Amino acid sequence: MEYRPLGRTGVQVSPLCLGAMMFGPWGNKDTPDSIRIIHHAIDAGINFIDTADVYSGGASEEIVGQALEGRRDDVFLATKFFMPMSEDPNRRGGSRRWIIREVEDSLRRLNTDYIDLYQVHRPSPNTDVEETLSALSDLVRHGKVRYIGSSSYSGSQIVEAQWASRERNLERFVTEQPPYSILVRGIEEDILPTVQRHGMGTLTYSPLSGGWLSGRWRQDSASAPTSSARPSARFDMSSPANQRKLDIVEELARLAEQTGLTLIELAIAFVINHPGVTAAIVGPRTMDQLESYLPAADITLSIDVLDRIDELVAPGVTVNPDDNSYGTHELTPGAR
């Protein structure tokens, strides 16, 4: 597996990042099996692991911490904060009070003295970005965090954060974590070029678009998923946008077969073939799923294949706008 520079940090990471969201009650409840999956990923060359405090209420971080016992130095470890950790309104968000408190909980759960990449899980419309950056800068100075990053920021929010860091002499976000797949290409219009201009690394999540590009939902089996965790608008098979996605998946499956790839390999290879993408976060629940992801790291798609994908989904287009899980809140009803 060939490693890539993480923006301008000098760190080298694998093109596949092991996402740990499915380790714990949200996915794989068998802790020893989850640990085996993590170990197999590391043995296969993945040196990048991403989790978050909120995943399975902290259980994901605990499982990752157990798996890395004796192997901590083998991986670049990333986690996130921001999402609610209880009903307490102060146990969430990007405030200094919460960041300083929550990093200690993540360090304890991860069983480590430091976090390589500490990321804001979502932008906050109610917290000054300078407050968030100031608190994170203190964590870097104290040695608890090596680098800081953002997730699901809009282009203007990325620029604002970079400006605030430079203007106030604060640590800057060195990475951005947006959604990206063949079906969700909105970040090509603004996020990717903005991140590239600022020399940031890009860690994209959901390369299989929530399972749409795994082959799980096809025209002959278009039953909606039953998980309450999945937003209904994104999986309502009666909506015209999702019907269009089903048509595209059929065409992509044919293209993959013609190319000698699985649909999963085609989908993940598409993401990591983009020169603006550092790594694609893959989140297996089982060992078989991990095995199906690994070959994509070594696949280079031809221009003809990329052109055909562009014909099916134009650059910068997200087929179903409900899949755009990033950006600002100006168009929410409350903001309007």
CSV table of C-alpha atoms in Angstrom, one decimal:
chain,number,residue,atom,x,y,z
A,1,MET,CA,0.0,0.0,0.0
A,2,GLU,CA,1.5,3.3,-1.0
A,3,TYR,CA,1.3,6.1,1.5
A,4,ARG,CA,0.4,9.7,0.9
A,5,PRO,CA,1.2,13.1,2.5
A,6,LEU,CA,-1.4,14.4,4.9
A,7,GLY,CA,-1.6,17.9,3.5
A,8,ARG,CA,1.6,19.8,4.4
A,9,THR,CA,2.1,18.1,7.8
A,10,GLY,CA,4.9,15.8,6.6
A,11,VAL,CA,2.9,12.8,7.9
A,12,GLN,CA,2.4,9.8,5.6
A,13,VAL,CA,-0.9,7.9,5.7
A,14,SER,CA,-2.6,5.1,3.9
A,15,PRO,CA,-5.1,5.9,1.2
A,16,LEU,CA,-7.7,3.9,3.1
A,17,CYS,CA,-8.5,5.1,6.6
A,18,LEU,CA,-10.2,2.6,9.0
A,19,GLY,CA,-13.4,4.2,10.3
A,20,ALA,CA,-14.4,2.8,13.6
A,21,MET,CA,-18.1,3.9,13.7
A,22,MET,CA,-19.4,0.4,13.4
A,23,PHE,CA,-17.4,-1.0,16.3
A,24,GLY,CA,-19.6,-1.3,19.3
A,25,PRO,CA,-23.4,-1.3,19.9
A,26,TRP,CA,-24.1,0.8,16.7
A,27,GLY,CA,-22.7,-2.1,14.6
A,28,ASN,CA,-20.5,-5.0,15.7
A,29,LYS,CA,-21.3,-5.8,19.3
A,30,ASP,CA,-18.6,-8.5,19.5
A,31,THR,CA,-15.5,-6.6,20.9
A,32,PRO,CA,-13.0,-9.3,20.2
A,33,ASP,CA,-14.1,-9.6,16.6
A,34,SER,CA,-13.9,-5.8,16.2
A,35,ILE,CA,-10.3,-5.9,17.6
A,36,ARG,CA,-9.4,-8.6,15.1
A,37,ILE,CA,-10.7,-6.4,12.3
A,38,ILE,CA,-8.6,-3.5,13.5
A,39,HIS,CA,-5.5,-5.7,13.7
A,40,HIS,CA,-6.1,-7.1,10.2
A,41,ALA,CA,-6.4,-3.7,8.8
A,42,ILE,CA,-3.1,-2.6,10.4
A,43,ASP,CA,-1.4,-5.8,9.1
A,44,ALA,CA,-2.8,-5.0,5.6
A,45,GLY,CA,-1.0,-1.7,5.6
A,46,ILE,CA,-3.7,0.7,6.9
A,47,ASN,CA,-1.9,3.1,9.3
A,48,PHE,CA,-4.8,5.6,9.8
A,49,ILE,CA,-7.8,5.1,12.1
A,50,ASP,CA,-10.7,7.5,12.6
A,51,THR,CA,-13.3,7.4,15.3
A,52,ALA,CA,-15.4,9.8,17.4
A,53,ASP,CA,-16.5,10.3,21.0
A,54,VAL,CA,-20.1,9.9,20.0
A,55,TYR,CA,-19.8,6.6,18.2
A,56,SER,CA,-21.7,4.0,20.3
A,57,GLY,CA,-21.6,6.5,23.2
A,58,GLY,CA,-17.8,6.1,23.6
A,59,ALA,CA,-17.6,2.4,23.1
A,60,SER,CA,-15.9,2.7,19.7
A,61,GLU,CA,-13.0,4.7,21.2
A,62,GLU,CA,-12.7,2.1,24.0
A,63,ILE,CA,-12.5,-0.7,21.5
A,64,VAL,CA,-9.9,1.1,19.4
A,65,GLY,CA,-7.9,1.8,22.6
A,66,GLN,CA,-7.9,-1.9,23.4
A,67,ALA,CA,-6.9,-2.9,19.9
A,68,LEU,CA,-4.0,-0.5,19.9
A,69,GLU,CA,-2.5,-1.7,23.1
A,70,GLY,CA,1.2,-2.4,22.2
A,71,ARG,CA,0.6,-1.0,18.7
A,72,ARG,CA,-0.2,2.6,19.3
A,73,ASP,CA,2.9,3.9,17.5
A,74,ASP,CA,1.9,1.9,14.3
A,75,VAL,CA,-1.1,4.2,13.5
A,76,PHE,CA,-2.0,7.8,13.0
A,77,LEU,CA,-5.0,8.0,15.4
A,78,ALA,CA,-7.9,10.5,14.7
A,79,THR,CA,-11.0,11.2,16.8
A,80,LYS,CA,-13.7,13.8,16.9
A,81,PHE,CA,-15.8,15.9,19.3
A,82,PHE,CA,-18.9,18.1,19.0
A,83,MET,CA,-21.9,15.8,19.0
A,84,PRO,CA,-24.1,15.5,22.1
A,85,MET,CA,-22.8,13.1,24.7
A,86,SER,CA,-25.7,13.5,27.1
A,87,GLU,CA,-28.9,15.6,27.6
A,88,ASP,CA,-26.7,18.2,29.3
A,89,PRO,CA,-26.5,21.2,26.8
A,90,ASN,CA,-22.9,21.9,27.9
A,91,ARG,CA,-21.7,18.3,27.0
A,92,ARG,CA,-21.5,19.1,23.3
A,93,GLY,CA,-20.4,21.6,20.8
A,94,GLY,CA,-17.2,23.6,20.2
A,95,SER,CA,-16.8,25.6,23.3
A,96,ARG,CA,-13.6,25.8,25.3
A,97,ARG,CA,-15.3,24.4,28.3
A,98,TRP,CA,-16.4,21.3,26.5
A,99,ILE,CA,-13.2,20.7,24.4
A,100,ILE,CA,-11.0,20.8,27.5
A,101,ARG,CA,-13.2,18.4,29.3
A,102,GLU,CA,-14.0,16.0,26.5
A,103,VAL,CA,-10.4,15.5,25.3
A,104,GLU,CA,-9.6,14.0,28.6
A,105,ASP,CA,-12.5,11.5,28.2
A,106,SER,CA,-11.3,10.5,24.7
A,107,LEU,CA,-7.7,10.1,25.9
A,108,ARG,CA,-9.0,7.8,28.7
A,109,ARG,CA,-11.2,5.8,26.4
A,110,LEU,CA,-8.5,5.5,23.7
A,111,ASN,CA,-5.9,4.5,26.4
A,112,THR,CA,-3.4,6.9,25.0
A,113,ASP,CA,-1.4,10.0,26.1
A,114,TYR,CA,-2.0,11.9,22.9
A,115,ILE,CA,-4.3,12.1,19.9
A,116,ASP,CA,-2.7,12.5,16.5
A,117,LEU,CA,-5.7,14.4,14.9
A,118,TYR,CA,-8.5,16.0,16.9
A,119,GLN,CA,-11.4,17.1,14.7
A,120,VAL,CA,-14.4,19.3,15.2
A,121,HIS,CA,-17.2,16.9,14.1
A,122,ARG,CA,-19.5,19.7,12.8
A,123,PRO,CA,-19.3,23.5,12.5
A,124,SER,CA,-21.1,25.4,15.2
A,125,PRO,CA,-23.4,28.4,14.2
A,126,ASN,CA,-23.4,29.5,17.9
A,127,THR,CA,-19.6,29.4,18.8
A,128,ASP,CA,-16.9,31.7,17.5
A,129,VAL,CA,-14.4,29.7,15.6
A,130,GLU,CA,-11.6,31.6,17.4
A,131,GLU,CA,-12.8,30.1,20.7
A,132,THR,CA,-12.7,26.6,19.3
A,133,LEU,CA,-9.3,27.1,17.7
A,134,SER,CA,-7.9,28.7,20.8
A,135,ALA,CA,-8.8,25.7,23.0
A,136,LEU,CA,-7.5,23.3,20.4
A,137,SER,CA,-4.2,25.3,20.2
A,138,ASP,CA,-3.8,24.9,23.9
A,139,LEU,CA,-4.2,21.1,23.6
A,140,VAL,CA,-1.5,21.1,21.0
A,141,ARG,CA,0.9,23.1,23.2
A,142,HIS,CA,0.2,20.8,26.1
A,143,GLY,CA,1.1,17.8,24.0
A,144,LYS,CA,-2.4,16.1,24.2
A,145,VAL,CA,-3.1,16.7,20.5
A,146,ARG,CA,-0.6,16.7,17.6
A,147,TYR,CA,-2.8,18.2,14.8
A,148,ILE,CA,-6.4,19.6,14.5
A,149,GLY,CA,-9.0,19.2,11.8
A,150,SER,CA,-12.5,20.1,10.8
A,151,SER,CA,-15.4,17.9,9.5
A,152,SER,CA,-18.3,18.8,7.3
A,153,TYR,CA,-17.3,22.5,6.9
A,154,SER,CA,-18.5,24.6,4.0
A,155,GLY,CA,-15.9,26.3,1.8
A,156,SER,CA,-16.5,29.7,3.5
A,157,GLN,CA,-16.1,28.1,6.9
A,158,ILE,CA,-12.8,26.5,5.9
A,159,VAL,CA,-11.5,29.9,4.7
A,160,GLU,CA,-12.8,31.7,7.8
A,161,ALA,CA,-11.0,29.2,10.1
A,162,GLN,CA,-7.8,29.5,8.2
A,163,TRP,CA,-8.0,33.3,8.3
A,164,ALA,CA,-8.7,33.2,12.1
A,165,SER,CA,-5.7,30.9,12.7
A,166,ARG,CA,-3.3,33.2,10.8
A,167,GLU,CA,-4.8,36.4,12.2
A,168,ARG,CA,-4.7,35.3,15.8
A,169,ASN,CA,-1.6,33.1,15.6
A,170,LEU,CA,-3.5,29.9,16.5
A,171,GLU,CA,-3.1,26.3,15.3
A,172,ARG,CA,-4.8,25.8,12.0
A,173,PHE,CA,-7.0,23.0,10.8
A,174,VAL,CA,-4.7,20.7,8.7
A,175,THR,CA,-7.5,18.4,7.5
A,176,GLU,CA,-11.1,18.5,6.4
A,177,GLN,CA,-13.5,15.5,6.5
A,178,PRO,CA,-16.4,15.8,4.0
A,179,PRO,CA,-18.7,13.2,2.4
A,180,TYR,CA,-17.7,12.1,-1.0
A,181,SER,CA,-18.7,9.3,-3.4
A,182,ILE,CA,-19.8,8.9,-7.0
A,183,LEU,CA,-23.4,9.8,-6.0
A,184,VAL,CA,-22.3,12.7,-3.7
A,185,ARG,CA,-19.9,14.9,-5.7
A,186,GLY,CA,-20.9,18.3,-4.3
A,187,ILE,CA,-17.5,18.9,-2.7
A,188,GLU,CA,-15.8,19.0,-6.1
A,189,GLU,CA,-17.3,22.4,-6.8
A,190,ASP,CA,-15.9,24.2,-3.8
A,191,ILE,CA,-14.6,22.1,-0.8
A,192,LEU,CA,-11.9,20.2,-2.6
A,193,PRO,CA,-10.4,23.2,-4.4
A,194,THR,CA,-10.5,25.2,-1.2
A,195,VAL,CA,-8.8,22.5,0.8
A,196,GLN,CA,-6.2,22.1,-1.9
A,197,ARG,CA,-5.5,25.9,-1.9
A,198,HIS,CA,-4.8,25.8,1.8
A,199,GLY,CA,-2.6,22.7,1.7
A,200,MET,CA,-5.0,20.7,3.8
A,201,GLY,CA,-5.5,16.9,3.8
A,202,THR,CA,-8.9,15.6,2.8
A,203,LEU,CA,-10.4,12.6,4.6
A,204,THR,CA,-13.6,11.7,2.9
A,205,TYR,CA,-16.3,9.7,4.5
A,206,SER,CA,-19.1,7.5,3.1
A,207,PRO,CA,-17.4,6.4,-0.2
A,208,LEU,CA,-20.1,3.8,-0.6
A,209,SER,CA,-22.8,6.5,0.0
A,210,GLY,CA,-24.4,4.8,3.0
A,211,GLY,CA,-24.5,1.4,1.3
A,212,TRP,CA,-25.9,2.6,-2.1
A,213,LEU,CA,-22.7,1.7,-3.8
A,214,SER,CA,-22.2,-1.6,-2.1
A,215,GLY,CA,-24.8,-3.3,-4.2
A,216,ARG,CA,-27.1,-3.6,-1.3
A,217,TRP,CA,-30.0,-1.8,-2.9
A,218,ARG,CA,-30.7,-2.5,-6.6
A,219,GLN,CA,-33.7,-2.1,-8.8
A,220,ASP,CA,-34.9,-5.6,-8.2
A,221,SER,CA,-34.6,-5.3,-4.4
A,222,ALA,CA,-35.5,-1.7,-3.7
A,223,SER,CA,-36.8,-2.1,-0.2
A,224,ALA,CA,-35.9,0.7,2.1
A,225,PRO,CA,-33.5,0.0,5.0
A,226,THR,CA,-35.1,-0.5,8.3
A,227,SER,CA,-32.4,1.1,10.5
A,228,SER,CA,-33.8,4.1,12.4
A,229,ALA,CA,-30.3,5.6,12.3
A,230,ARG,CA,-30.7,6.2,8.5
A,231,PRO,CA,-32.5,9.4,7.5
A,232,SER,CA,-35.7,8.5,5.8
A,233,ALA,CA,-35.3,11.1,3.0
A,234,ARG,CA,-32.0,9.5,1.9
A,235,PHE,CA,-33.6,6.1,1.7
A,236,ASP,CA,-37.2,6.7,0.6
A,237,MET,CA,-37.2,4.5,-2.5
A,238,SER,CA,-40.3,6.2,-3.9
A,239,SER,CA,-38.6,9.6,-4.3
A,240,PRO,CA,-37.5,10.5,-7.9
A,241,ALA,CA,-33.9,11.3,-6.7
A,242,ASN,CA,-33.5,7.9,-5.2
A,243,GLN,CA,-35.0,6.2,-8.2
A,244,ARG,CA,-32.4,8.0,-10.2
A,245,LYS,CA,-29.7,6.6,-7.9
A,246,LEU,CA,-31.0,3.1,-8.4
A,247,ASP,CA,-30.7,3.6,-12.2
A,248,ILE,CA,-27.1,4.9,-11.8
A,249,VAL,CA,-26.1,2.0,-9.6
A,250,GLU,CA,-27.3,-0.4,-12.3
A,251,GLU,CA,-25.1,1.4,-14.8
A,252,LEU,CA,-22.1,1.5,-12.4
A,253,ALA,CA,-22.5,-2.2,-11.7
A,254,ARG,CA,-22.2,-2.9,-15.4
A,255,LEU,CA,-19.2,-0.6,-15.7
A,256,ALA,CA,-17.5,-2.4,-12.8
A,257,GLU,CA,-18.1,-5.8,-14.4
A,258,GLN,CA,-16.7,-4.6,-17.7
A,259,THR,CA,-13.6,-3.2,-15.9
A,260,GLY,CA,-13.1,-6.4,-14.0
A,261,LEU,CA,-13.9,-4.8,-10.6
A,262,THR,CA,-16.5,-5.2,-8.0
A,263,LEU,CA,-18.9,-2.3,-7.5
A,264,ILE,CA,-17.3,-1.6,-4.1
A,265,GLU,CA,-13.8,-1.5,-5.6
A,266,LEU,CA,-14.9,0.9,-8.3
A,267,ALA,CA,-16.7,3.2,-5.8
A,268,ILE,CA,-13.8,3.4,-3.4
A,269,ALA,CA,-11.1,3.6,-6.1
A,270,PHE,CA,-13.1,6.6,-7.7
A,271,VAL,CA,-12.7,8.5,-4.4
A,272,ILE,CA,-9.0,7.9,-3.7
A,273,ASN,CA,-8.1,8.5,-7.4
A,274,HIS,CA,-9.1,12.1,-7.0
A,275,PRO,CA,-5.8,14.2,-6.5
A,276,GLY,CA,-7.5,16.3,-3.9
A,277,VAL,CA,-8.4,13.3,-1.6
A,278,THR,CA,-5.8,12.0,0.9
A,279,ALA,CA,-7.8,9.0,2.2
A,280,ALA,CA,-11.2,7.5,2.0
A,281,ILE,CA,-12.7,6.4,5.4
A,282,VAL,CA,-14.1,2.9,5.2
A,283,GLY,CA,-16.2,1.6,8.1
A,284,PRO,CA,-16.4,-2.2,8.1
A,285,ARG,CA,-18.7,-4.0,10.5
A,286,THR,CA,-17.4,-7.4,9.6
A,287,MET,CA,-14.1,-8.9,8.4
A,288,ASP,CA,-15.6,-9.8,5.0
A,289,GLN,CA,-16.5,-6.1,4.5
A,290,LEU,CA,-13.0,-5.1,5.3
A,291,GLU,CA,-11.6,-7.6,2.8
A,292,SER,CA,-13.9,-6.3,0.1
A,293,TYR,CA,-12.5,-2.8,0.6
A,294,LEU,CA,-8.8,-3.5,0.7
A,295,PRO,CA,-8.2,-4.1,-3.0
A,296,ALA,CA,-9.3,-0.6,-3.9
A,297,ALA,CA,-6.2,0.9,-2.4
A,298,ASP,CA,-4.1,-0.4,-5.3
A,299,ILE,CA,-6.5,0.4,-8.2
A,300,THR,CA,-6.0,3.2,-10.7
A,301,LEU,CA,-9.0,3.9,-12.8
A,302,SER,CA,-8.5,4.7,-16.5
A,303,ILE,CA,-9.6,7.9,-18.1
A,304,ASP,CA,-12.3,6.0,-20.0
A,305,VAL,CA,-13.8,4.7,-16.8
A,306,LEU,CA,-13.7,8.1,-15.2
A,307,ASP,CA,-15.3,9.7,-18.2
A,308,ARG,CA,-18.1,7.2,-18.1
A,309,ILE,CA,-18.7,7.9,-14.4
A,310,ASP,CA,-18.8,11.6,-15.3
A,311,GLU,CA,-21.5,10.8,-17.9
A,312,LEU,CA,-23.6,9.1,-15.2
A,313,VAL,CA,-23.1,11.7,-12.5
A,314,ALA,CA,-21.6,15.1,-13.6
A,315,PRO,CA,-18.7,16.6,-11.6
A,316,GLY,CA,-19.9,18.6,-8.7
A,317,VAL,CA,-23.4,17.0,-8.6
A,318,THR,CA,-25.1,15.3,-5.7
A,319,VAL,CA,-27.9,13.2,-7.1
A,320,ASN,CA,-30.1,13.5,-4.0
A,321,PRO,CA,-29.5,16.8,-2.2
A,322,ASP,CA,-30.6,15.2,1.0
A,323,ASP,CA,-27.2,13.3,0.9
A,324,ASN,CA,-25.3,16.6,1.4
A,325,SER,CA,-24.5,16.2,5.1
A,326,TYR,CA,-22.1,19.1,5.4
A,327,GLY,CA,-22.0,22.9,5.3
A,328,THR,CA,-23.7,25.8,6.9
A,329,HIS,CA,-27.1,26.2,8.3
A,330,GLU,CA,-28.3,29.4,6.6
A,331,LEU,CA,-31.1,27.6,4.7
A,332,THR,CA,-32.7,25.8,7.7
A,333,PRO,CA,-36.2,27.0,8.6
A,334,GLY,CA,-35.0,28.6,11.8
A,335,ALA,CA,-32.2,30.6,10.0
A,336,ARG,CA,-34.5,31.7,7.3
